[in-house]
Amino acid sequence: MSAKFLYRALGVRGYELVGEDYPPGLGLFRLEQPRSSLSCPNCGSKAVTSRGGEVRQFRTVPLGGRQLYLQLRVPRVECGRCQLQRQVKIGFASPRLSYTHSFERYALGLGRLMTIDDVARHLGVGWDTIKEIQRRHLTAKYSKPRLKEVRLLGIDEVYQGPRGGFL
């Protein structure tokens, strides 16, 4: 598999492919972040010292009926400028999530066509994962509506008579 495929199909840029495995029904791509691209996640300084790392696995979009995973040793660095020790930022996934941005976009696209349970079954994850993806998307998109251009506000009410009954 080429780095071009990782970038174009999976949205992974700036990482080197160091290995791949294909257990039955799965695809596992092992990635590595080049030392030259390491920087402090706090201040952005390139003056960092490597302090180990942690291997993490991320689910990405399926391909041909195969569940695909990206495995990355996320480097931990110590910054020479701000003296903090932290894991570097991952360009293709949000912090503390086990799936990629492309997986999230794919799940949202399927959510427009199928039920949450159908999407979860197709992607091989729990329904709560899909529900959380949709919740985060809706919160980001609609939690702070722009009211600057609002001219009219309509309120929909149903009159149920003087005692709350129907007419």
Short mmCIF file of C-alpha atoms in Angstrom, two decimals:
data_model
loop_
_atom_site.label_atom_id
_atom_site.label_comp_id
_atom_site.label_asym_id
_atom_site.label_seq_id
_atom_site.Cartn_x
_atom_site.Cartn_y
_atom_site.Cartn_z
CA MET A 1 0.00 0.00 0.00
CA SER A 2 1.42 3.38 -0.90
CA ALA A 3 1.62 6.61 1.04
CA LYS A 4 -0.48 8.15 -1.76
CA PHE A 5 -3.35 5.76 -0.88
CA LEU A 6 -3.04 6.63 2.82
CA TYR A 7 -3.31 10.32 1.98
CA ARG A 8 -6.02 10.22 -0.67
CA ALA A 9 -8.30 7.46 0.66
CA LEU A 10 -7.77 7.67 4.42
CA GLY A 11 -6.76 11.30 4.95
CA VAL A 12 -3.41 10.43 6.56
CA ARG A 13 -0.66 12.92 5.78
CA GLY A 14 2.82 13.32 7.24
CA TYR A 15 3.32 9.74 8.43
CA GLU A 16 5.43 6.93 7.03
CA LEU A 17 4.03 3.47 6.35
CA VAL A 18 6.39 0.99 8.01
CA GLY A 19 4.36 -2.20 7.70
CA GLU A 20 1.02 -3.80 6.97
CA ASP A 21 -0.75 -7.01 7.96
CA TYR A 22 -3.90 -8.63 6.63
CA PRO A 23 -5.45 -10.99 9.17
CA PRO A 24 -8.78 -12.50 7.94
CA GLY A 25 -11.32 -9.69 7.43
CA LEU A 26 -8.93 -6.99 8.65
CA GLY A 27 -6.24 -4.67 7.39
CA LEU A 28 -3.64 -3.20 9.75
CA PHE A 29 -1.30 -0.42 8.64
CA ARG A 30 1.61 0.42 10.93
CA LEU A 31 2.60 4.08 10.75
CA GLU A 32 5.45 6.11 12.14
CA GLN A 33 5.83 9.84 12.56
CA PRO A 34 9.14 11.12 11.18
CA ARG A 35 11.45 12.62 13.81
CA SER A 36 11.80 15.78 11.73
CA SER A 37 8.07 16.54 12.06
CA LEU A 38 7.89 16.32 15.87
CA SER A 39 6.91 19.54 17.62
CA CYS A 40 5.56 20.61 20.99
CA PRO A 41 1.75 20.29 21.10
CA ASN A 42 1.59 23.27 23.46
CA CYS A 43 3.80 25.96 21.90
CA GLY A 44 4.71 24.41 18.51
CA SER A 45 8.46 24.52 19.12
CA LYS A 46 10.64 22.10 17.16
CA ALA A 47 13.17 21.99 20.04
CA VAL A 48 11.82 18.76 21.56
CA THR A 49 13.37 15.65 23.06
CA SER A 50 11.71 12.27 22.58
CA ARG A 51 10.54 10.64 25.81
CA GLY A 52 9.08 7.35 24.61
CA GLY A 53 5.58 6.88 23.34
CA GLU A 54 2.45 4.78 23.34
CA VAL A 55 1.11 2.48 20.63
CA ARG A 56 -2.45 3.38 19.65
CA GLN A 57 -4.79 1.81 17.15
CA PHE A 58 -7.35 3.82 15.15
CA ARG A 59 -10.30 2.50 13.18
CA THR A 60 -10.65 3.97 9.72
CA VAL A 61 -13.07 3.52 6.81
CA PRO A 62 -13.61 -0.07 5.64
CA LEU A 63 -12.40 -1.17 2.24
CA GLY A 64 -13.87 -4.08 0.30
CA GLY A 65 -15.54 -5.64 3.33
CA ARG A 66 -12.33 -5.38 5.37
CA GLN A 67 -12.15 -3.39 8.59
CA LEU A 68 -9.06 -1.17 8.38
CA TYR A 69 -6.96 -0.03 11.32
CA LEU A 70 -4.04 2.36 11.61
CA GLN A 71 -1.48 1.57 14.29
CA LEU A 72 0.75 4.41 15.39
CA ARG A 73 3.34 4.76 18.11
CA VAL A 74 2.36 8.22 19.36
CA PRO A 75 5.59 9.91 20.50
CA ARG A 76 5.82 11.65 23.85
CA VAL A 77 8.07 14.71 23.76
CA GLU A 78 9.59 17.15 26.22
CA CYS A 79 9.73 20.72 25.03
CA GLY A 80 12.94 22.70 25.49
CA ARG A 81 11.01 25.98 25.46
CA CYS A 82 7.97 25.42 27.71
CA GLN A 83 9.35 22.38 29.64
CA LEU A 84 6.14 20.35 29.23
CA GLN A 85 6.02 16.62 28.52
CA ARG A 86 3.09 15.64 26.28
CA GLN A 87 2.09 13.37 23.45
CA VAL A 88 2.30 15.00 20.04
CA LYS A 89 -0.91 15.90 18.23
CA ILE A 90 -2.24 13.35 15.77
CA GLY A 91 -3.22 14.91 12.46
CA PHE A 92 -5.78 12.31 11.36
CA ALA A 93 -7.73 11.79 14.63
CA SER A 94 -9.17 13.85 17.47
CA PRO A 95 -7.66 13.54 20.95
CA ARG A 96 -8.92 10.63 23.08
CA LEU A 97 -10.85 9.02 20.19
CA SER A 98 -10.10 5.64 18.65
CA TYR A 99 -11.25 6.43 15.11
CA THR A 100 -10.04 8.72 12.35
CA HIS A 101 -11.61 11.87 10.91
CA SER A 102 -12.36 9.97 7.67
CA PHE A 103 -14.21 7.27 9.66
CA GLU A 104 -16.24 9.99 11.35
CA ARG A 105 -17.15 11.62 8.00
CA TYR A 106 -18.09 8.22 6.55
CA ALA A 107 -20.32 7.39 9.54
CA LEU A 108 -22.05 10.79 9.28
CA GLY A 109 -22.67 10.25 5.55
CA LEU A 110 -24.16 6.82 6.17
CA GLY A 111 -26.27 8.27 9.00
CA ARG A 112 -28.16 10.35 6.44
CA LEU A 113 -29.25 7.15 4.67
CA MET A 114 -29.56 4.52 7.40
CA THR A 115 -30.52 4.13 11.03
CA ILE A 116 -27.89 4.41 13.78
CA ASP A 117 -28.11 0.66 14.37
CA ASP A 118 -27.61 -0.10 10.66
CA VAL A 119 -24.58 2.19 10.44
CA ALA A 120 -23.07 0.63 13.57
CA ARG A 121 -23.61 -2.90 12.24
CA HIS A 122 -22.10 -1.99 8.84
CA LEU A 123 -19.02 -0.41 10.43
CA GLY A 124 -18.60 -3.03 13.14
CA VAL A 125 -18.87 -0.66 16.10
CA GLY A 126 -21.40 -0.15 18.88
CA TRP A 127 -24.44 2.01 18.31
CA ASP A 128 -23.23 4.32 21.09
CA THR A 129 -20.12 5.17 19.03
CA ILE A 130 -22.27 6.28 16.08
CA LYS A 131 -24.62 8.16 18.41
CA GLU A 132 -21.63 10.00 19.93
CA ILE A 133 -20.29 10.90 16.46
CA GLN A 134 -23.68 12.34 15.52
CA ARG A 135 -24.04 14.16 18.86
CA ARG A 136 -20.63 15.83 18.51
CA HIS A 137 -21.41 16.84 14.91
CA LEU A 138 -24.81 18.33 15.78
CA THR A 139 -23.39 20.14 18.81
CA ALA A 140 -20.60 21.68 16.74
CA LYS A 141 -22.94 22.70 13.95
CA TYR A 142 -26.06 23.89 15.80
CA SER A 143 -25.19 24.72 19.41
CA LYS A 144 -24.46 28.38 18.68
CA PRO A 145 -26.81 29.61 15.96
CA ARG A 146 -26.04 32.96 14.36
CA LEU A 147 -28.86 35.30 15.28
CA LYS A 148 -27.50 38.38 13.51
CA GLU A 149 -29.63 37.91 10.41
CA VAL A 150 -32.85 36.80 12.17
CA ARG A 151 -35.73 39.11 11.23
CA LEU A 152 -38.80 37.13 12.27
CA LEU A 153 -39.35 34.53 14.95
CA GLY A 154 -42.31 32.17 14.67
CA ILE A 155 -43.77 30.20 17.54
CA ASP A 156 -45.85 27.15 16.78
CA GLU A 157 -48.61 26.48 19.29
CA VAL A 158 -51.64 24.23 19.36
CA TYR A 159 -54.78 25.60 21.02
CA GLN A 160 -56.57 22.93 23.03
CA GLY A 161 -59.59 24.92 24.22
CA PRO A 162 -60.45 26.64 27.52
CA ARG A 163 -59.99 23.53 29.70
CA GLY A 164 -57.18 21.91 27.76
CA GLY A 165 -59.56 19.65 25.80
CA PHE A 166 -60.18 19.54 22.10
CA LEU A 167 -62.87 21.72 20.49
#
